Coordinates of C-alpha atoms in Angstrom, one line a residue:
Chain A
M1 CA 15.3 -10.2 14.5
T2 CA 14.5 -9.3 18.0
R3 CA 15.0 -5.8 19.6
N4 CA 17.9 -7.1 21.6
E5 CA 19.6 -8.6 18.6
L6 CA 19.1 -5.3 16.7
I7 CA 20.6 -3.3 19.5
H8 CA 23.5 -5.8 19.7
Q9 CA 24.1 -5.3 15.9
I10 CA 24.1 -1.5 16.3
K11 CA 26.7 -1.6 19.1
T12 CA 28.8 -4.2 17.2
K13 CA 28.9 -2.5 13.9
R14 CA 28.9 1.0 15.5
S15 CA 26.2 2.0 13.0
F16 CA 22.5 2.5 12.7
L17 CA 22.5 2.8 9.0
C18 CA 19.8 1.3 6.8
V19 CA 20.6 1.1 3.1
G20 CA 17.6 1.6 0.8
L21 CA 17.5 -0.7 -2.2
D22 CA 15.1 1.3 -4.5
T23 CA 16.7 -0.2 -7.5
D24 CA 15.5 1.4 -10.8
I25 CA 16.6 -0.6 -13.8
D26 CA 16.8 2.7 -15.7
K27 CA 19.3 4.1 -13.3
I28 CA 21.8 1.3 -12.8
P29 CA 25.2 1.2 -14.6
Q30 CA 25.0 0.2 -18.2
H31 CA 27.5 -2.6 -17.9
L32 CA 25.1 -4.6 -15.6
L33 CA 22.4 -4.8 -18.3
D34 CA 24.2 -7.9 -19.8
H35 CA 23.4 -9.9 -16.6
E36 CA 20.5 -12.2 -16.6
D37 CA 19.0 -10.2 -13.7
P38 CA 20.6 -6.7 -13.7
V39 CA 18.6 -5.5 -10.7
F40 CA 19.7 -8.4 -8.6
E41 CA 23.3 -8.2 -9.7
F42 CA 23.3 -4.5 -8.8
N43 CA 21.8 -5.3 -5.4
R44 CA 24.2 -8.2 -4.8
Q45 CA 27.2 -5.9 -5.3
I46 CA 25.8 -3.1 -3.2
I47 CA 25.1 -5.5 -0.4
A48 CA 28.6 -7.0 -0.6
A49 CA 30.1 -3.5 -0.5
T50 CA 28.1 -2.3 2.5
A51 CA 27.1 -5.2 4.7
D52 CA 29.7 -4.5 7.5
L53 CA 28.6 -0.8 7.6
C54 CA 24.9 -1.1 8.1
V55 CA 22.4 -2.9 10.3
A56 CA 19.4 -3.0 7.9
Y57 CA 18.4 -3.1 4.2
K58 CA 15.2 -1.7 2.9
P59 CA 14.0 -2.5 -0.6
N60 CA 11.1 -0.3 -1.7
I61 CA 8.6 -2.8 -3.2
A62 CA 7.3 -0.3 -5.9
F63 CA 10.6 -0.6 -7.8
Y64 CA 10.2 -4.3 -8.1
E65 CA 6.5 -4.5 -8.6
S66 CA 6.7 -2.1 -11.5
R67 CA 8.5 -4.9 -13.4
G68 CA 5.8 -7.5 -12.7
V69 CA 6.9 -11.1 -12.5
A70 CA 10.5 -10.3 -13.4
G71 CA 10.6 -7.7 -10.6
W72 CA 9.2 -10.1 -8.1
K73 CA 11.9 -12.6 -8.9
S74 CA 14.6 -9.9 -8.4
L75 CA 13.0 -9.1 -5.1
Q76 CA 13.0 -12.8 -4.0
K77 CA 16.7 -13.2 -4.9
T78 CA 17.6 -9.9 -3.2
W79 CA 15.8 -10.9 0.0
A80 CA 17.6 -14.2 0.0
A81 CA 20.9 -12.4 -0.4
L82 CA 20.5 -10.1 2.6
P83 CA 22.9 -10.9 5.4
K84 CA 21.1 -12.5 8.4
D85 CA 22.8 -10.1 10.8
C86 CA 20.9 -7.2 9.1
L87 CA 17.2 -6.3 9.7
S88 CA 15.4 -6.8 6.4
I89 CA 12.6 -4.3 5.8
A90 CA 10.0 -4.5 3.1
D91 CA 9.2 -0.9 2.4
A92 CA 5.7 -1.6 1.1
K93 CA 3.4 0.8 3.0
R94 CA 0.5 -1.7 3.0
G95 CA -2.7 -1.6 4.9
D96 CA -6.2 -2.9 4.3
I97 CA -9.1 -4.5 6.1
G98 CA -8.2 -7.3 8.5
N99 CA -8.4 -10.4 6.4
T100 CA -6.6 -8.5 3.6
S101 CA -3.8 -7.1 5.8
K102 CA -3.2 -10.6 6.9
M103 CA -2.6 -11.6 3.3
Y104 CA -0.1 -8.8 2.9
A105 CA 1.6 -9.9 6.1
K106 CA 1.9 -13.4 4.6
A107 CA 3.2 -11.9 1.3
F108 CA 6.2 -10.3 3.0
F109 CA 6.7 -12.5 6.1
E110 CA 5.9 -16.1 5.1
Q111 CA 8.6 -17.4 2.9
Q112 CA 6.9 -20.8 2.3
T113 CA 3.9 -19.1 0.5
S114 CA 5.5 -16.0 -1.1
G115 CA 9.2 -16.7 -1.3
L116 CA 9.8 -13.7 0.9
G117 CA 10.6 -13.7 4.7
F118 CA 11.3 -10.1 5.6
D119 CA 11.8 -9.2 9.3
A120 CA 9.7 -6.0 9.0
I121 CA 7.2 -4.2 6.8
T122 CA 6.2 -0.5 6.6
I123 CA 2.4 0.1 7.2
A124 CA 0.0 2.9 6.2
P125 CA -2.2 3.7 9.2
Y126 CA -5.2 5.4 7.5
M127 CA -7.5 2.4 7.9
G128 CA -7.0 1.9 11.6
H129 CA -6.6 -0.9 14.1
D130 CA -7.8 -3.9 12.0
S131 CA -5.5 -2.8 9.2
V132 CA -2.4 -2.6 11.4
K133 CA -2.8 -5.4 14.0
P134 CA -2.4 -8.3 11.6
F135 CA 1.1 -7.3 10.8
L136 CA 2.0 -7.4 14.6
E137 CA 0.9 -11.0 15.1
F138 CA 3.9 -12.7 13.6
S139 CA 6.6 -13.8 16.1
G140 CA 9.9 -12.1 15.6
K141 CA 8.5 -9.7 13.0
W142 CA 8.1 -5.9 13.0
G143 CA 5.4 -3.5 11.8
I144 CA 6.7 0.0 11.0
V145 CA 3.9 2.5 11.0
L146 CA 4.0 5.7 8.9
A147 CA 3.9 8.6 11.4
L148 CA 5.4 11.7 10.0
T149 CA 6.9 11.2 6.5
S150 CA 9.7 13.1 4.9
N151 CA 8.0 14.1 1.7
A152 CA 6.3 17.5 1.0
G153 CA 2.8 15.8 1.2
G154 CA 3.6 14.7 4.7
L155 CA 2.3 18.1 5.7
D156 CA -1.1 17.8 4.0
F157 CA -2.8 15.6 6.6
Q158 CA -0.3 14.3 9.1
V159 CA 0.2 17.6 11.0
G160 CA -3.5 18.6 11.1
R161 CA -4.6 19.3 14.6
D162 CA -7.6 17.7 16.2
V163 CA -10.0 19.4 18.6
N164 CA -7.6 18.6 21.5
G165 CA -4.6 20.2 19.7
Q166 CA -3.0 16.8 18.8
Q167 CA -1.6 16.5 15.4
L168 CA -2.7 13.5 13.3
F169 CA 0.8 11.9 13.5
E170 CA 0.6 12.1 17.3
Q171 CA -2.8 10.5 17.4
V172 CA -1.4 7.7 15.1
I173 CA 1.5 7.1 17.5
R174 CA -0.7 7.2 20.7
Q175 CA -3.2 4.8 19.3
T176 CA -1.0 2.4 17.5
N177 CA 1.3 1.9 20.4
T178 CA -1.6 0.4 22.3
W179 CA -1.7 -2.3 19.6
G180 CA 1.9 -3.3 19.7
D181 CA 5.0 -2.5 21.9
V182 CA 8.7 -1.7 21.6
T183 CA 9.5 -5.3 20.6
N184 CA 7.3 -5.4 17.4
L185 CA 6.4 -1.8 16.4
M186 CA 8.5 1.0 15.0
Y187 CA 7.5 4.4 13.4
V188 CA 8.6 6.1 10.2
V189 CA 9.7 9.7 10.9
G190 CA 11.3 11.7 8.1
A191 CA 14.7 13.2 8.8
T192 CA 13.4 16.4 7.3
R193 CA 11.2 16.8 10.4
G194 CA 14.1 17.6 12.9
E195 CA 12.1 19.6 15.4
A196 CA 9.2 17.1 15.5
F197 CA 11.4 14.3 16.9
A198 CA 11.0 15.8 20.4
T199 CA 7.3 15.6 20.1
I200 CA 7.6 12.0 18.8
R201 CA 9.8 11.0 21.7
K202 CA 7.1 12.3 24.2
H203 CA 4.7 9.7 22.8
A204 CA 7.2 6.9 22.0
P205 CA 10.3 7.4 24.1
N206 CA 11.5 3.8 23.7
H207 CA 10.4 2.7 20.2
F208 CA 12.8 2.4 17.3
L209 CA 12.2 5.0 14.6
L210 CA 13.0 4.3 10.9
V211 CA 14.2 7.6 9.5
P212 CA 14.4 8.2 5.8
G213 CA 15.3 11.5 4.2
V214 CA 19.0 11.9 5.0
G215 CA 21.1 12.4 1.9
A216 CA 19.2 13.2 -1.3
Q217 CA 16.2 14.5 0.6
G218 CA 18.3 16.9 2.7
G219 CA 17.6 15.8 6.3
S220 CA 20.3 16.4 8.9
L221 CA 21.8 13.4 10.7
S222 CA 22.9 15.5 13.7
E223 CA 19.5 17.0 14.2
V224 CA 17.9 13.6 14.0
C225 CA 20.3 12.3 16.7
K226 CA 19.9 15.4 18.9
Y227 CA 16.2 15.1 19.2
G228 CA 15.5 11.5 18.3
M229 CA 18.2 9.2 19.8
N230 CA 17.4 7.4 23.0
T231 CA 19.6 5.3 25.4
D232 CA 19.3 2.2 23.1
C233 CA 20.0 4.4 20.0
G234 CA 16.4 3.9 18.9
L235 CA 17.1 5.0 15.4
L236 CA 17.5 3.3 12.0
V237 CA 18.6 6.1 9.6
N238 CA 18.0 5.2 5.9
A239 CA 19.9 6.5 2.9
T240 CA 19.2 5.3 -0.6
R241 CA 20.0 7.4 -3.6
S242 CA 23.1 9.0 -2.1
I243 CA 24.6 5.5 -1.6
I244 CA 23.3 3.3 -4.4
Y245 CA 23.6 5.9 -7.1
A246 CA 26.9 7.5 -5.9
S247 CA 28.4 6.5 -9.2
K248 CA 26.9 5.4 -12.5
G249 CA 30.2 3.7 -13.6
T250 CA 31.8 0.3 -13.0
D251 CA 33.0 1.7 -9.6
F252 CA 29.4 2.0 -8.3
A253 CA 29.8 -0.5 -5.5
E254 CA 33.1 1.1 -4.4
K255 CA 31.6 4.6 -4.4
A256 CA 28.5 3.2 -2.6
R257 CA 30.8 1.9 0.1
E258 CA 32.5 5.3 0.5
E259 CA 29.2 7.0 1.0
A260 CA 28.0 4.3 3.5
L261 CA 31.4 4.5 5.3
A262 CA 31.0 8.3 5.7
L263 CA 27.6 7.9 7.2
Q264 CA 28.7 5.0 9.5
Q265 CA 31.6 7.2 10.8
Q266 CA 29.1 10.0 11.6
M267 CA 26.9 7.5 13.3
E268 CA 29.8 6.1 15.3
H269 CA 30.6 9.6 16.5
E270 CA 27.0 10.1 17.6
L271 CA 26.9 6.7 19.4
L272 CA 30.1 7.6 21.2
E273 CA 28.9 11.1 22.2
K274 CA 25.7 9.6 23.7
G275 CA 27.7 6.9 25.6
I276 CA 25.9 4.1 23.8
I277 CA 29.3 2.6 22.7
S278 CA 32.8 3.3 24.0
Chain B
M1 CA -12.2 3.8 -19.6
T2 CA -13.6 7.4 -19.6
R3 CA -16.3 8.7 -17.3
N4 CA -18.8 8.9 -20.2
E5 CA -18.0 5.3 -21.2
L6 CA -18.6 4.2 -17.6
I7 CA -21.9 5.9 -17.4
H8 CA -22.9 4.4 -20.7
Q9 CA -22.1 0.9 -19.4
I10 CA -24.2 1.5 -16.3
K11 CA -27.2 2.6 -18.3
T12 CA -26.7 -0.3 -20.8
K13 CA -26.2 -3.0 -18.3
R14 CA -28.7 -1.4 -15.8
S15 CA -26.2 -2.1 -13.1
F16 CA -23.5 -0.4 -11.1
L17 CA -22.1 -3.6 -9.6
C18 CA -18.4 -4.2 -9.1
V19 CA -17.4 -7.8 -8.4
G20 CA -14.4 -8.2 -6.1
L21 CA -11.9 -10.9 -7.0
D22 CA -10.3 -11.4 -3.7
T23 CA -9.5 -15.0 -4.6
D24 CA -8.1 -17.0 -1.7
I25 CA -6.6 -20.4 -2.9
D26 CA -7.7 -21.9 0.4
K27 CA -11.4 -21.0 -0.1
I28 CA -12.0 -22.0 -3.7
P29 CA -13.8 -25.3 -4.6
Q30 CA -11.6 -28.4 -4.2
H31 CA -12.2 -29.6 -7.8
L32 CA -10.3 -26.6 -9.2
L33 CA -7.1 -27.5 -7.5
D34 CA -6.2 -29.9 -10.3
H35 CA -5.9 -27.0 -12.7
E36 CA -2.5 -25.6 -13.6
D37 CA -3.6 -22.2 -12.1
P38 CA -6.6 -22.8 -9.8
V39 CA -6.9 -19.1 -8.9
F40 CA -7.1 -18.0 -12.5
E41 CA -9.5 -20.8 -13.4
F42 CA -11.8 -19.8 -10.5
N43 CA -11.6 -16.1 -11.7
R44 CA -12.2 -17.1 -15.3
Q45 CA -15.4 -18.9 -14.5
I46 CA -16.6 -16.2 -12.1
I47 CA -16.0 -13.6 -14.8
A48 CA -17.8 -15.6 -17.5
A49 CA -20.8 -16.1 -15.1
T50 CA -21.1 -12.4 -14.2
A51 CA -19.8 -10.2 -17.0
D52 CA -23.2 -9.1 -18.3
L53 CA -24.4 -8.2 -14.8
C54 CA -21.6 -5.9 -13.6
V55 CA -19.6 -2.8 -14.8
A56 CA -16.4 -3.4 -12.9
Y57 CA -14.1 -6.0 -11.5
K58 CA -11.8 -5.4 -8.6
P59 CA -9.1 -7.9 -7.7
N60 CA -7.6 -7.2 -4.3
I61 CA -3.8 -7.4 -4.8
A62 CA -3.0 -8.8 -1.4
F63 CA -4.6 -12.1 -2.3
Y64 CA -2.2 -12.5 -5.3
E65 CA 0.9 -11.0 -3.7
S66 CA 0.7 -13.5 -0.8
R67 CA 1.5 -16.2 -3.4
G68 CA 4.6 -14.5 -4.7
V69 CA 5.5 -15.1 -8.4
A70 CA 2.7 -17.6 -8.9
G71 CA 0.2 -15.1 -7.6
W72 CA 1.5 -12.4 -9.8
K73 CA 1.1 -14.7 -12.8
S74 CA -2.5 -15.4 -11.8
L75 CA -3.1 -11.7 -11.5
Q76 CA -1.7 -11.0 -15.0
K77 CA -3.9 -13.7 -16.5
T78 CA -6.9 -12.5 -14.6
W79 CA -6.4 -8.9 -15.7
A80 CA -6.1 -10.1 -19.4
A81 CA -9.3 -12.0 -19.0
L82 CA -11.4 -9.0 -17.8
P83 CA -14.0 -7.9 -20.4
K84 CA -13.0 -4.5 -22.0
D85 CA -16.5 -3.1 -21.3
C86 CA -15.8 -3.4 -17.6
L87 CA -13.7 -1.0 -15.5
S88 CA -10.7 -2.9 -14.1
I89 CA -9.7 -1.8 -10.6
A90 CA -6.5 -2.8 -8.9
D91 CA -7.4 -2.7 -5.2
A92 CA -3.9 -2.0 -4.1
K93 CA -4.2 0.9 -1.6
R94 CA -0.8 2.1 -2.6
G95 CA 0.9 5.5 -1.8
D96 CA 4.5 6.6 -1.3
I97 CA 6.7 9.6 -2.0
G98 CA 6.5 11.0 -5.6
N99 CA 9.0 9.0 -7.5
T100 CA 7.9 5.8 -5.8
S101 CA 4.1 6.4 -6.3
K102 CA 5.0 6.8 -10.0
M103 CA 6.6 3.3 -9.9
Y104 CA 3.4 1.9 -8.4
A105 CA 1.4 3.6 -11.1
K106 CA 3.5 1.9 -13.7
A107 CA 3.1 -1.4 -11.9
F108 CA -0.7 -1.3 -12.3
F109 CA -1.2 0.9 -15.4
E110 CA 1.7 0.2 -17.8
Q111 CA 1.2 -3.2 -19.4
Q112 CA 4.4 -3.1 -21.3
T113 CA 6.5 -3.0 -18.1
S114 CA 4.5 -5.0 -15.6
G115 CA 2.1 -7.1 -17.6
L116 CA -0.9 -5.2 -16.0
G117 CA -2.9 -2.5 -17.5
F118 CA -5.7 -1.7 -15.0
D119 CA -8.0 1.2 -15.6
A120 CA -7.9 2.3 -11.9
I121 CA -6.1 1.8 -8.6
T122 CA -7.1 2.5 -5.0
I123 CA -4.8 4.9 -3.2
A124 CA -4.0 5.5 0.5
P125 CA -3.9 9.3 1.1
Y126 CA -1.9 9.5 4.4
M127 CA 1.3 10.8 2.6
G128 CA -0.4 13.7 0.8
H129 CA -0.2 15.3 -2.6
D130 CA 3.0 14.0 -4.0
S131 CA 1.9 10.5 -3.1
V132 CA -1.5 10.8 -4.8
K133 CA -0.9 13.0 -7.9
P134 CA 1.4 10.5 -9.8
F135 CA -1.6 8.2 -10.1
L136 CA -3.7 10.9 -11.7
E137 CA -1.2 11.7 -14.5
F138 CA -2.0 8.7 -16.8
S139 CA -4.5 9.4 -19.6
G140 CA -7.7 7.4 -19.3
K141 CA -6.8 6.0 -15.9
W142 CA -8.4 6.6 -12.5
G143 CA -7.1 7.1 -9.0
I144 CA -9.6 6.0 -6.3
V145 CA -8.7 7.6 -2.9
L146 CA -9.6 6.0 0.4
A147 CA -11.9 8.4 2.2
L148 CA -14.2 6.6 4.7
T149 CA -13.6 2.9 4.7
S150 CA -16.0 0.2 5.7
N151 CA -13.9 -1.6 8.3
A152 CA -14.1 -1.1 12.1
G153 CA -10.7 0.7 12.1
G154 CA -12.2 3.3 9.7
L155 CA -13.4 5.1 12.8
D156 CA -9.9 5.3 14.4
F157 CA -8.5 8.2 12.4
Q158 CA -10.8 9.0 9.5
V159 CA -13.6 10.6 11.5
G160 CA -11.3 12.6 13.8
R161 CA -12.3 16.3 13.7
D162 CA -9.8 19.1 13.2
V163 CA -9.9 22.5 14.8
N164 CA -12.5 23.7 12.2
G165 CA -14.8 20.7 12.9
Q166 CA -14.0 18.9 9.7
Q167 CA -13.5 15.2 9.9
L168 CA -10.3 13.8 8.4
F169 CA -12.1 12.1 5.5
E170 CA -13.7 15.4 4.7
Q171 CA -10.3 17.1 4.6
V172 CA -9.0 14.3 2.4
I173 CA -11.9 14.8 -0.1
R174 CA -11.6 18.6 -0.1
Q175 CA -7.8 18.5 -0.7
T176 CA -7.6 15.6 -3.1
N177 CA -10.3 17.0 -5.3
T178 CA -8.1 20.0 -6.1
W179 CA -5.5 17.5 -7.4
G180 CA -7.8 15.7 -9.9
D181 CA -11.4 16.0 -11.1
V182 CA -14.5 13.9 -11.8
T183 CA -12.8 12.4 -14.9
N184 CA -9.9 10.8 -13.1
L185 CA -10.6 10.7 -9.4
M186 CA -13.1 8.6 -7.3
Y187 CA -13.4 8.0 -3.6
V188 CA -13.8 4.8 -1.5
V189 CA -16.7 5.1 0.9
G190 CA -17.8 2.1 2.8
A191 CA -21.5 0.9 2.5
T192 CA -21.5 0.6 6.3
R193 CA -21.4 4.4 6.6
G194 CA -24.9 5.1 5.2
E195 CA -25.5 8.5 6.9
A196 CA -22.1 9.8 6.0
F197 CA -22.9 9.7 2.3
A198 CA -24.7 13.0 2.6
T199 CA -21.6 14.6 4.0
I200 CA -19.5 13.1 1.3
R201 CA -21.9 14.4 -1.4
K202 CA -21.5 18.0 0.0
H203 CA -17.8 17.9 -0.8
A204 CA -17.9 15.7 -3.9
P205 CA -21.4 16.0 -5.5
N206 CA -20.3 14.7 -8.9
H207 CA -17.5 12.2 -8.3
F208 CA -18.0 8.5 -8.6
L209 CA -17.7 6.6 -5.3
L210 CA -16.5 3.0 -5.0
V211 CA -18.5 1.5 -2.3
P212 CA -17.4 -1.8 -0.7
G213 CA -19.2 -3.3 2.3
V214 CA -22.5 -4.5 0.8
G215 CA -23.0 -8.2 1.4
A216 CA -20.7 -10.0 3.9
Q217 CA -19.9 -6.7 5.7
G218 CA -23.6 -5.8 6.2
G219 CA -24.0 -2.5 4.4
S220 CA -27.4 -1.5 2.9
L221 CA -27.7 -0.9 -0.8
S222 CA -30.8 1.1 -0.5
E223 CA -29.2 3.4 2.2
V224 CA -26.2 3.9 -0.1
C225 CA -28.4 4.9 -3.0
K226 CA -30.7 7.1 -0.9
Y227 CA -27.8 9.3 0.3
G228 CA -25.1 8.6 -2.3
M229 CA -26.6 8.4 -5.8
N230 CA -26.4 11.4 -8.1
T231 CA -27.9 12.1 -11.5
D232 CA -25.1 10.1 -13.3
C233 CA -25.5 7.3 -10.8
G234 CA -22.1 8.1 -9.3
L235 CA -21.8 4.8 -7.6
L236 CA -19.9 1.6 -8.1
V237 CA -21.1 -0.8 -5.4
N238 CA -18.8 -3.7 -4.8
A239 CA -19.6 -7.2 -3.5
T240 CA -17.0 -9.9 -3.1
R241 CA -17.5 -12.7 -0.7
S242 CA -21.3 -12.9 -1.1
I243 CA -20.8 -13.5 -4.8
I244 CA -17.5 -15.4 -5.3
Y245 CA -18.0 -17.7 -2.3
A246 CA -21.8 -18.2 -2.7
S247 CA -21.1 -22.0 -3.1
K248 CA -18.0 -24.1 -2.4
G249 CA -19.2 -26.8 -4.9
T250 CA -19.0 -27.4 -8.6
D251 CA -21.9 -25.0 -9.0
F252 CA -19.9 -22.0 -7.6
A253 CA -20.1 -20.0 -10.8
E254 CA -23.9 -20.6 -11.2
K255 CA -24.5 -19.6 -7.6
A256 CA -22.2 -16.5 -8.1
R257 CA -24.4 -15.5 -11.0
E258 CA -27.5 -15.8 -8.9
E259 CA -26.1 -13.5 -6.2
A260 CA -24.9 -11.0 -8.8
L261 CA -28.2 -11.1 -10.6
A262 CA -30.1 -10.4 -7.3
L263 CA -27.9 -7.3 -6.8
Q264 CA -28.2 -6.2 -10.4
Q265 CA -32.0 -6.4 -10.1
Q266 CA -31.9 -4.2 -6.9
M267 CA -29.6 -1.8 -8.7
E268 CA -31.9 -1.6 -11.8
H269 CA -34.8 -0.8 -9.5
E270 CA -32.7 2.1 -7.9
L271 CA -31.7 3.4 -11.4
L272 CA -35.3 3.3 -12.5
E273 CA -36.6 5.0 -9.3
K274 CA -34.0 7.9 -9.8
G275 CA -35.0 8.2 -13.5
I276 CA -31.4 7.5 -14.6
I277 CA -32.7 4.7 -16.9
S278 CA -36.3 4.1 -18.2

């Protein structure tokens, strides 16, 4: 999916919601466990209930990999079931030396070899340019680099200042955005880092930001929009647990829709306020 | 495998060699392609030819994941075929927020859920304490944190100095070694960083270091030993391409053994020189 197509989807759906599919077989409703593939059945129903309210889906790969071959099969079926008008993001946080990062890119981008053809993948930047660039060399695909993450450990290394007073996440953004551009590179910035969005926007005014941490993690959507939104929106805000685990009963998909709808309505309000839609 | 068991193996085998199993289906000998699982058959023969010369095996997960379900099956069979007197390392470079890192730990450590029961996993430290600690909470298992990697991009962020003059890889070592200890935590340090081993040993005198970059990447074994070896050896030196792709013919396993033997003999010499064996 291209940048223009993504912006078109945001304006059409009046939403910049990304739904996380971190589906834990121990947390899904009991009645689904009779299905041949309960994780896929859960995802299928969540997708059906939310597809018109969001512009992206983001399965976190750990939840699938932890179940080995069975998990990988659930992931393939889930990817295949994602609507083509939504950006599909493999939240994998990969990164390795050059020839190895290329293998990871094939794993998530090249359907003919791996069975998966995601539009985007999240990338850990610690190993530098030859670990990041291979993900940016696939036409129509996106690399989403971890910049300032939402978790407590995000403050251990990412905000350390160098001798020039630049924090590590700033150095990561400044360097990586010479390796890609606004058409193939995004950044992960946690919603819990409200005030840092202004700093991020100094270094990356036009890039899309993937923003987890709204909902269960406590980030504020209005703060994120205040400091992070640009004239193209420039945000994909992710919610996972607050949506997919809104209910543990047979009404889980319906309750997931209610949560997604509430977020979509807040997002529509923000898009109207900023004049991005009318 | 415990630290004492690992040291015992090093002394018994007179070797601290780790063989990388980054098996690319496009690079293995043609005659193996008739097998039901060519990648596993290649690994099986490499393992049989080298098991008495090395103390660890390290499949890089990208090479398996790039082949989807088929690759995951090859990985499960490979893990099951690893000799129990060798440390099995999943070179996965994972790291995510706490509940997700725990899922990755299950993926590589908990055989009953994923089909894989590796002894160790490599970890990307960018996301900090809650991304690293879940890997250190499994009895008898190891987390191996990226510190100073062998690739060119290792110089992009890892050596940046903070306001106190500490390089990022030093900060990573100093912080992470408060989260684990010498019995469950190692560091990745590239063999191409000879002079930096002295700095590493200031911060982690007793930890084991996993050292890739000897062989195809050009690192020097004698430099690594000069600056990095401690009284327990404290090193696992990895070679991959120079061993597993020593020949593209039907003699690939025999040639792999010759390369592994040459390295083992150099390692025996270093262990004798340092008085670790007699």
